Short mmCIF file of C-alpha atoms and ligand atoms in Angstrom, two decimals:
data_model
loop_
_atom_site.label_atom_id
_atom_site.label_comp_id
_atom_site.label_asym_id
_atom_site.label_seq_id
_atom_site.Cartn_x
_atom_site.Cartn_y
_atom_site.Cartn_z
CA UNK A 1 20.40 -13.50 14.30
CA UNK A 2 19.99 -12.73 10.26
CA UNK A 3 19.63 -9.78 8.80
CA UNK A 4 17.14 -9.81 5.67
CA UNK A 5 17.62 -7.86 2.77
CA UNK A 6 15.58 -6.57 -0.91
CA UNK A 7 16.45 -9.05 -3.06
CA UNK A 8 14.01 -8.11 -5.90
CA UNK A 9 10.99 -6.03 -6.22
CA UNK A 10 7.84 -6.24 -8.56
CA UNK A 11 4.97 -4.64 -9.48
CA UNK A 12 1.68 -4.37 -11.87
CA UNK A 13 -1.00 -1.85 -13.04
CA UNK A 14 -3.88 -3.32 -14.88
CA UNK A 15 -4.32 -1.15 -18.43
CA UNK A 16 -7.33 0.62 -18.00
CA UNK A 17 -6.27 3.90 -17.37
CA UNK A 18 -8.76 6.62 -15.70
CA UNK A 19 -8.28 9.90 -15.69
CA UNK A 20 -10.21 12.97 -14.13
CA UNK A 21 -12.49 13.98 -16.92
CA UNK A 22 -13.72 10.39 -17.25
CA UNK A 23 -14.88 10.68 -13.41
CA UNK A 24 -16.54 14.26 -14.16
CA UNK A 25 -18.86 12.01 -15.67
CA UNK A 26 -20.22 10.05 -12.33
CA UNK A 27 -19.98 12.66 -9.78
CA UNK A 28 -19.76 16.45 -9.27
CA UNK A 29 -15.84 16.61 -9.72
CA UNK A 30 -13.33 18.75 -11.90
CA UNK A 31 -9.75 17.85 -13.25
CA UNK A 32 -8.76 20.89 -11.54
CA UNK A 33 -10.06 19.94 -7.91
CA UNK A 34 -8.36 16.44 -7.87
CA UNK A 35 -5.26 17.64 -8.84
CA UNK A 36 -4.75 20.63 -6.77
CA UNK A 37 -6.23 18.85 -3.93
CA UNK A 38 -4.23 15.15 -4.13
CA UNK A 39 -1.43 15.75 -7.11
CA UNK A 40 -3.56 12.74 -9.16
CA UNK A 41 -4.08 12.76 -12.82
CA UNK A 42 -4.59 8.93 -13.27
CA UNK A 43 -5.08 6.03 -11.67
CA UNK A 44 -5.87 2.82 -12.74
CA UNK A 45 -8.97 0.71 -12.78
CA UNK A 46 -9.78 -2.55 -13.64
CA UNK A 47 -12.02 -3.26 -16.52
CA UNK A 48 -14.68 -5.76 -15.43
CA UNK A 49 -14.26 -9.24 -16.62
CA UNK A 50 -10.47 -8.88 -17.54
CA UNK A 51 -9.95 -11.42 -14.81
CA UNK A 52 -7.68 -8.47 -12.49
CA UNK A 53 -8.22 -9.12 -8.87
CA UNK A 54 -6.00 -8.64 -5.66
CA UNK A 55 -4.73 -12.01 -6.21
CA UNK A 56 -3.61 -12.49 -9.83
CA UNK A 57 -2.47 -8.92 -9.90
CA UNK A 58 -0.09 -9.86 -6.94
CA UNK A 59 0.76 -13.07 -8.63
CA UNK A 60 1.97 -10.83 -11.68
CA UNK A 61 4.03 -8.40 -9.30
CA UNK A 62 5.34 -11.42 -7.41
CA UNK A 63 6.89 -13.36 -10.46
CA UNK A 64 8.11 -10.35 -11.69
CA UNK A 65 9.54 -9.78 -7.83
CA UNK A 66 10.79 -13.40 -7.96
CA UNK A 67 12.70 -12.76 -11.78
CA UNK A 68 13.92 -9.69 -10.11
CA UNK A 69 15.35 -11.51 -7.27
CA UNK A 70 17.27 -14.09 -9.52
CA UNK A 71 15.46 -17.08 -7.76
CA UNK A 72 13.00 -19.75 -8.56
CA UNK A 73 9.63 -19.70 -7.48
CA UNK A 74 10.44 -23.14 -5.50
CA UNK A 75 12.93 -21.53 -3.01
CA UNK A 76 10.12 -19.35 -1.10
CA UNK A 77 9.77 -20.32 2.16
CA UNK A 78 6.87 -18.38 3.02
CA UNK A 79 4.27 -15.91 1.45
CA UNK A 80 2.89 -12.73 3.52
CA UNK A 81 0.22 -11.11 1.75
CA UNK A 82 -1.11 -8.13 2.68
CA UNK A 83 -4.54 -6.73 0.88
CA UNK A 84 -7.92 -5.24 2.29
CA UNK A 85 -9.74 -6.03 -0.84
CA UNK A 86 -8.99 -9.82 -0.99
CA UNK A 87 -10.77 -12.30 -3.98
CA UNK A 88 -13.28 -14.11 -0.83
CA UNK A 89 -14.15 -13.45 2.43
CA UNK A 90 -12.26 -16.19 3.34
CA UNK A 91 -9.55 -17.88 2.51
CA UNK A 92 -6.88 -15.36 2.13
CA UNK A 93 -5.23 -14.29 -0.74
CA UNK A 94 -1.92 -15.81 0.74
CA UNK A 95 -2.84 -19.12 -0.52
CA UNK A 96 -4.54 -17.95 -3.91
CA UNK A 97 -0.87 -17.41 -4.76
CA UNK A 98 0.52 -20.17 -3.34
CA UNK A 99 -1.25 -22.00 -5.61
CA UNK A 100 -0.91 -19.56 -8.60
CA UNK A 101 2.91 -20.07 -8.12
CA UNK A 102 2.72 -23.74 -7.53
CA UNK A 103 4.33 -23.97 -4.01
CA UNK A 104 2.03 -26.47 -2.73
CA UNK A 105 2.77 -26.78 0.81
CA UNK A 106 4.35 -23.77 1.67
CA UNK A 107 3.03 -21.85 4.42
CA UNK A 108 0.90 -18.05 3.97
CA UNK A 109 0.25 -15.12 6.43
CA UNK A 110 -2.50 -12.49 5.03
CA UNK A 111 -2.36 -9.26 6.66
CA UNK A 112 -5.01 -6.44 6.81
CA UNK A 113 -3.38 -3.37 7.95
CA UNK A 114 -4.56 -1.26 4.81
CA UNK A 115 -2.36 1.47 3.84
CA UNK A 116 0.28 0.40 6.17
CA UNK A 117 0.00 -3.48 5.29
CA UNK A 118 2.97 -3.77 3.09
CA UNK A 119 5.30 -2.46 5.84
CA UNK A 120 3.49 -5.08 8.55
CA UNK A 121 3.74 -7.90 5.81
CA UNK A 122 7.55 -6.62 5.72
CA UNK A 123 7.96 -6.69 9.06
CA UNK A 124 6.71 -10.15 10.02
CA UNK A 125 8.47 -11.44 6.87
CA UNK A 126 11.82 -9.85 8.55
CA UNK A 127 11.33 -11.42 11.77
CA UNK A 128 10.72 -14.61 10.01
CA UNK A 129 14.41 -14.26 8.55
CA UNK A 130 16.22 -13.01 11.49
CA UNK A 131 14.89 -15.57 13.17
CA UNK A 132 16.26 -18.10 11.15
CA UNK A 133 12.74 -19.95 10.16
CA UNK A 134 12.84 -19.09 6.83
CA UNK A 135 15.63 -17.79 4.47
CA UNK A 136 13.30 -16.43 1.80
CA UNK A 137 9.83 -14.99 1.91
CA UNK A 138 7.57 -13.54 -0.63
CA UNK A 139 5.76 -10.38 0.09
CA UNK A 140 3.38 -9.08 -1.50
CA UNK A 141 0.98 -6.05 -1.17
CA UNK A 142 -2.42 -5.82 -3.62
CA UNK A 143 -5.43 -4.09 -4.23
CA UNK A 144 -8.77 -4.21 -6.50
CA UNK A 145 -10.61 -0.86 -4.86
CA UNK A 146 -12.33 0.18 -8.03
CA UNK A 147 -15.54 -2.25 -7.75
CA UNK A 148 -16.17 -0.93 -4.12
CA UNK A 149 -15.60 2.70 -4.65
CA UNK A 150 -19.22 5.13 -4.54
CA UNK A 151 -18.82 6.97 -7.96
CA UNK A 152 -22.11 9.30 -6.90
CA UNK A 153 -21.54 12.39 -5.65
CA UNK A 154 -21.90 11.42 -2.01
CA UNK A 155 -19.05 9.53 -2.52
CA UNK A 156 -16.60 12.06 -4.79
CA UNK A 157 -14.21 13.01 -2.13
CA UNK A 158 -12.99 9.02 -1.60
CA UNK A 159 -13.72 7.39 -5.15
CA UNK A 160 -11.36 9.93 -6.72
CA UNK A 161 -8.05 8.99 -4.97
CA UNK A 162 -8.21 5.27 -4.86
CA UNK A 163 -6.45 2.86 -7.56
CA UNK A 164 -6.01 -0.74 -8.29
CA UNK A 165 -2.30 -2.38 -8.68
CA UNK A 166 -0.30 -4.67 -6.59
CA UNK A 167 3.80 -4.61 -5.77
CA UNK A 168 5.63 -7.63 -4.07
CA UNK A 169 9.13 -8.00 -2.71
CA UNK A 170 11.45 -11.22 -2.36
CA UNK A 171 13.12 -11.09 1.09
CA UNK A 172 16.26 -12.88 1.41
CA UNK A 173 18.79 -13.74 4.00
CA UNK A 174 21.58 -10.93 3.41
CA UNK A 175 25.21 -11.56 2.45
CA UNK A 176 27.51 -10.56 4.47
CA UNK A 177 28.44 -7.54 5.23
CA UNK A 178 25.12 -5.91 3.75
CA UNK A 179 22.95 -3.96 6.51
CA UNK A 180 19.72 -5.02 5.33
CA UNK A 181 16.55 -3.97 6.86
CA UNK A 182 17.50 -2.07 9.76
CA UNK A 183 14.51 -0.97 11.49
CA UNK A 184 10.89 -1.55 11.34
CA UNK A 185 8.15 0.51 13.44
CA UNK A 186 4.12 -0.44 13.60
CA UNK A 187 1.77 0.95 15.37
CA UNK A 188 -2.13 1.55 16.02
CA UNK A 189 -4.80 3.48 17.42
CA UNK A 190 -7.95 1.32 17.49
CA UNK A 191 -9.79 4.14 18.72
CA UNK A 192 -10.13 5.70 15.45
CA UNK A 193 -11.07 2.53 13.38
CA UNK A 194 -14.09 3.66 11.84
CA UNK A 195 -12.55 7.07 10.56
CA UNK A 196 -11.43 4.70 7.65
CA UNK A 197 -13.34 1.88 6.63
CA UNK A 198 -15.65 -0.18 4.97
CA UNK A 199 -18.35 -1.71 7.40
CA UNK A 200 -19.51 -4.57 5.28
CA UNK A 201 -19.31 -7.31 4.34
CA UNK A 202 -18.99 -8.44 8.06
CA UNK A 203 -20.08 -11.18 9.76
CA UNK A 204 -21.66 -8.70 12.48
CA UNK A 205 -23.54 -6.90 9.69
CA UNK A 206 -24.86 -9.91 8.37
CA UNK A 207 -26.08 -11.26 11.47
CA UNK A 208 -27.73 -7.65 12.59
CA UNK A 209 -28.95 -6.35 9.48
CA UNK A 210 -28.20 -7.21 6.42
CA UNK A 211 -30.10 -11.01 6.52
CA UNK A 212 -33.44 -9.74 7.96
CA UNK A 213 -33.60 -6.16 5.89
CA UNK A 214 -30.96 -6.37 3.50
CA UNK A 215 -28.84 -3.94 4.97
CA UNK A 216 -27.88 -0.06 4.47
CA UNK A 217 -25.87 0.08 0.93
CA UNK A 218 -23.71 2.75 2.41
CA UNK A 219 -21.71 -0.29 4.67
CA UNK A 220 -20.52 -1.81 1.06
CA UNK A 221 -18.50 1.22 0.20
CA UNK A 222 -15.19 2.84 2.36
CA UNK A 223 -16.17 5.83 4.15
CA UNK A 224 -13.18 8.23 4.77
CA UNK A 225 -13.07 11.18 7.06
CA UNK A 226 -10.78 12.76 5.02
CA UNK A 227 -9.93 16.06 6.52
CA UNK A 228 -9.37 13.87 10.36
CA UNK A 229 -6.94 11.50 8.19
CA UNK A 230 -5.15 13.99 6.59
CA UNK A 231 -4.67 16.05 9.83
CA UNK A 232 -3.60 12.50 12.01
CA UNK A 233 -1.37 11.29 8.85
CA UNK A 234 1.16 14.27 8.45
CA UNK A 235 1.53 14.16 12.28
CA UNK A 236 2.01 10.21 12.41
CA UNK A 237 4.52 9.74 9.16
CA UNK A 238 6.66 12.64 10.75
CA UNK A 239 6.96 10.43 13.82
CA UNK A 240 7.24 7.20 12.60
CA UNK A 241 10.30 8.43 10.01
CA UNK A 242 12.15 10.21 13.11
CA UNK A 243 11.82 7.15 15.24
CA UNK A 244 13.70 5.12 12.30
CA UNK A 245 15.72 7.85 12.08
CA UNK A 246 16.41 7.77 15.67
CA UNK A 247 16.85 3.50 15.83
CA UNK A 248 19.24 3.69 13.48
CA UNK A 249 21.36 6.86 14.22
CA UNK A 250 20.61 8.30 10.91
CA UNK A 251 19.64 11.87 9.82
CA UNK A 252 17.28 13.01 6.98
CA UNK A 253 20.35 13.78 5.22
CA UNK A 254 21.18 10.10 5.28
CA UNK A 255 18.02 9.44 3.64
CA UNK A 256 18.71 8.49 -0.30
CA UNK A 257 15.09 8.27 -0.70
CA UNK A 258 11.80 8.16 0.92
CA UNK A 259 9.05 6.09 -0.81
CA UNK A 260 5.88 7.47 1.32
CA UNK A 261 2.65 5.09 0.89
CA UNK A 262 1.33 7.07 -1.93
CA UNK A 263 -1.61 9.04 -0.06
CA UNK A 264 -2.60 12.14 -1.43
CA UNK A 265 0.66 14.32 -2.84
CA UNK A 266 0.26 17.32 -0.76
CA UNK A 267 0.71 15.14 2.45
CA UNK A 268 3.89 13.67 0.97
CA UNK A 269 5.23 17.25 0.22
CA UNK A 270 4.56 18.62 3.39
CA UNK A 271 6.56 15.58 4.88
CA UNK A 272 9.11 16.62 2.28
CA UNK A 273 9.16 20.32 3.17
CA UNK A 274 9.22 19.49 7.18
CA UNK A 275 12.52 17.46 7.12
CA UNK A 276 14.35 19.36 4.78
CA UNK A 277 14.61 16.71 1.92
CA UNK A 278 15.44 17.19 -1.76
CA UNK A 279 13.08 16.36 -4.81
CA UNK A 280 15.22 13.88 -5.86
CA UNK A 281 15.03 12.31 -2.20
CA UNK A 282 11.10 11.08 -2.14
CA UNK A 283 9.87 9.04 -4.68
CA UNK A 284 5.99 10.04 -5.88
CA UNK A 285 4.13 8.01 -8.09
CA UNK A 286 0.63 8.70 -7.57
CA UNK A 287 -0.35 11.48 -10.11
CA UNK A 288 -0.16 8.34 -12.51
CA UNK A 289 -1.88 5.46 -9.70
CA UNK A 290 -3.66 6.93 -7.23
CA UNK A 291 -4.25 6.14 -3.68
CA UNK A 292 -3.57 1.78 -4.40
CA UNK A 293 -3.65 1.77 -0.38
CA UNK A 294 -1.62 -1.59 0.41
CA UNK A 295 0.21 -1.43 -2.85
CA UNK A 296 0.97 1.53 -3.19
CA UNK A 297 4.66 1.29 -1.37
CA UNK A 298 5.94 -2.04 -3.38
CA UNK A 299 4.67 -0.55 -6.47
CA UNK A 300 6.53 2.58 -6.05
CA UNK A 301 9.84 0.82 -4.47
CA UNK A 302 9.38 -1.34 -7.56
CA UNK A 303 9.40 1.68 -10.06
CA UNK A 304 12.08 3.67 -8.36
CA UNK A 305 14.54 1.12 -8.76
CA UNK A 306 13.71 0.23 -12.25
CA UNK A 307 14.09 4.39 -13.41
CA UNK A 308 17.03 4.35 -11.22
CA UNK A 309 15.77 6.81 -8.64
CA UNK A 310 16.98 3.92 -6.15
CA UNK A 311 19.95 2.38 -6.80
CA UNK A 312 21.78 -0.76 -4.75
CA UNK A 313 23.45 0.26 -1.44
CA UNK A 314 20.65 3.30 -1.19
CA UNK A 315 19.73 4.44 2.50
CA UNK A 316 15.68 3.63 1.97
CA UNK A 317 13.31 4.64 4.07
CA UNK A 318 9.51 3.15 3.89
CA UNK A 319 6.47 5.00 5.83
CA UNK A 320 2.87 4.58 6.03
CA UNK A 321 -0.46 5.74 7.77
CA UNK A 322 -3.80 4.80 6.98
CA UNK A 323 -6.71 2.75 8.46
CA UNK A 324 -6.84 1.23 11.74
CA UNK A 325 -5.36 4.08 12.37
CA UNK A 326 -2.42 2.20 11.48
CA UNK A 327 1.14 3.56 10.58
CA UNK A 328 4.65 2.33 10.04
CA UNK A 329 8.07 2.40 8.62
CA UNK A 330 11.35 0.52 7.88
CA UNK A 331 14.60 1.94 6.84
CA UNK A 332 16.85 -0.29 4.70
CA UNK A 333 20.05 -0.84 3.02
CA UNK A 334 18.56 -1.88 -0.79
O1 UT7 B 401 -4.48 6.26 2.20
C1 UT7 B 401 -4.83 6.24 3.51
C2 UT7 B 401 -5.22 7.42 4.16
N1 UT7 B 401 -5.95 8.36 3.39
C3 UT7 B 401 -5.49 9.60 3.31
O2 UT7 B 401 -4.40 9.87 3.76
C4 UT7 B 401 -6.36 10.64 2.71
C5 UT7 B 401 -6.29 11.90 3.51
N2 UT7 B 401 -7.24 12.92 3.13
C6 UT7 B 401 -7.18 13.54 1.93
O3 UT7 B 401 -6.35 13.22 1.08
C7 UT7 B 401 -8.11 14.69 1.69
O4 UT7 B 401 -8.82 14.96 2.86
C8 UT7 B 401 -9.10 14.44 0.52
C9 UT7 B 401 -8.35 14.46 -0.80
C10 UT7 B 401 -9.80 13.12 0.67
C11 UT7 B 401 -10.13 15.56 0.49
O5 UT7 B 401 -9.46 16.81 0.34
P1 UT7 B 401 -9.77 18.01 1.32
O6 UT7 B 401 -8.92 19.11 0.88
O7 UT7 B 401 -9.63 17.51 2.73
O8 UT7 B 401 -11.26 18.34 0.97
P2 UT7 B 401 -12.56 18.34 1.92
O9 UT7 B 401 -13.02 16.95 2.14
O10 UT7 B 401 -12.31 19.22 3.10
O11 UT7 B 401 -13.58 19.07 0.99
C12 UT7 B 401 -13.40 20.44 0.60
C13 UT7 B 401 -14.50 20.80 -0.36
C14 UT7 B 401 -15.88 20.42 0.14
O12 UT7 B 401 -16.79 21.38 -0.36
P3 UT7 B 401 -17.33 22.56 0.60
O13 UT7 B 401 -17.98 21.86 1.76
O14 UT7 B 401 -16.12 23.34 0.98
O15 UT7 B 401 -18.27 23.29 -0.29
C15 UT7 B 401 -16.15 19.09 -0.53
O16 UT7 B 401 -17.52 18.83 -0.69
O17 UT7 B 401 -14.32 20.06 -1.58
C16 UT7 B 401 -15.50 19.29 -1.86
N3 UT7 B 401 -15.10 18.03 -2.47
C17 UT7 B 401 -14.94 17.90 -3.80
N4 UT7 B 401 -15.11 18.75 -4.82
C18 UT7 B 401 -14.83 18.30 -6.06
C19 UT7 B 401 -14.79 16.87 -1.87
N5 UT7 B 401 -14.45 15.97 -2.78
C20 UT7 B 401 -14.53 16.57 -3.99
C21 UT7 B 401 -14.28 16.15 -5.32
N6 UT7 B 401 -14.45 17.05 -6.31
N7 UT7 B 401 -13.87 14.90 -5.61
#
């Protein structure tokens, strides 16, 4: 068996920056209520018809990733890409970048796990190097949320958190005697898939509603029971960091730093308060981004190792929770 390793990390932001006065505008919403609640003060949006979506922003944080990696383009084996705001309904972005990056007939896995995605599209892309099928895959992670989001008032306590950006990561067979990715955890809880979602467009919408009446507007934008997520999401990234913890005989001490899916601050420092971990040991980017949901750990990862907050031979640990419910972690040797 392999063991797979970081070998370079990218990310982008499109320009347009928002920040919490501009939304003050659309919806009954203060400066001082986003940032007390979530820790935002930005985030970014794209502008329309400046040609950002899901897919060319991750085909910008992938060559960046690929640069990063000291590789060509042509030695990817295999592209996972995981987005819930893809360009079409079908096909995946997987292939949109394929193309973009001129790999013609290599193979590409899209996942849809949300906020957890990019550790799923990590994981599969590990097992796909342990294995021995491929030696390098491309992952990528990338949202465009801003077109979707309800900027009325009905819609304030969602619209305010979520970004647009995309990271990727080049995984490569590791040299020897580097530890790699040492653990990876998923899980699921189907039960609460509506909690966090967006209803349409769906092919069981379509064929109930939306053809014969045009449907109920409200499907087209995420609804988010926020106070239920929050509650379920400090519980679940506790767990999911101790059972890496546990896999891999490691204690929070151990941990150089933590790069949380970027959530809402507050859950991140309470995580940070309950294991006993130093500032300078979890990495928080989203007063500048947002919530950028399957981004939102690349990008981060990305810009941690670029300011030097993560550094090569760095315990890292990855964790996530978000819709399905989903949630997720990996703990790494970068
Ligand atoms: O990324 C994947 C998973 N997602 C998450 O992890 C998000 C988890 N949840 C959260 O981050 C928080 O629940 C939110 C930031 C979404 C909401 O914060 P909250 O502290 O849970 O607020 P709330 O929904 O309980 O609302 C508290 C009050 C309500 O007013 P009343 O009923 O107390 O009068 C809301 O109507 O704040 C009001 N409110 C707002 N006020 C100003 C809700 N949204 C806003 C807003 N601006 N944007």
């Amino acid at each position: 068996m392999y063991t797979s390793f970081i070998q370079g990390l990218g990310h982008f932001l499109p320009p347009r920056e928002i920040d919490n006065a501009h939304l003050s505008q659309f919806m009954d919403t203060s400066d001082a209520w986003i940032q007390e609640r979530t820790g935002i003060q930005t985030r970014r949006w794209v502008e329309k018809g400046d040609g950002w979506t899901s897919a060319t922003m991750g085909h910008e944080a992938a060559k960046m990733a690929i640069e990063h990696a000291g590789i060509s383009a042509s030695e990817i084996d295999h592209i996972v890409f995981a987005t819930i705001s893809p360009d079409y309904y079908f096909p995946g972005n997987g292939v949109l970048v394929q193309e973009m990056l001129g790999l013609d007939t290599v193979g590409a896995t899209d996942v849809r796990n949300a906020c957890s995605g990019f550790v799923y599209a990590l994981s599969i892309a590990n097992a796909f190097i342990q294995t021995g099928q491929y030696k390098t895959v491309l992952v990528i992670g990338a949202e465009l949320q801003s077109p979707v989001l309800d900027l009325s008032d009905a819609g304030r306590h969602v619209s305010v958190i979520f970004g647009d950006g995309a990271g990727a990561a080049v995984l490569g067979r590791a040299p020897e005697g580097h530890s790699g990715i040492q653990s990876v955890h998923l899980h699921a809880q189907g039960k609460h898939a509506l909690e966090l979602s967006m209803q349409g467009p769906s092919a069981i919408h379509w064929l109930n509603e939306i053809a014969d009446t045009h449907g109920d507007p409200s499907i087209f934008a995420p609804h988010m029971n926020g106070n239920f997520i929050f509650k379920n999401a400090v519980v679940r990234f506790m767990e999911v960091i101790q059972e890496a913890l546990a896999a891999t005989g490691k204690s929070p001490s151990d941990i150089d730093c933590l790069v949380p899916h970027q959530a809402n601050l507050r859950i991140a420092q309470y995580i940070q308060a309950k294991m006993g971990l130093r500032d300078d040991q979890v990495y928080n980017n989203i007063q500048r981004y947002g919530n950028t949901t399957g981004a939102s750990i690349p990008i981060a990862f990305s810009e941690a190792v670029r300011d030097g907050s993560i550094q090569r031979g760095d315990t890292v640990c990855l964790a996530a929770f978000g819709a399905g419910f989903t949630w997720a972690s990996a703990l790494l040797t970068y």
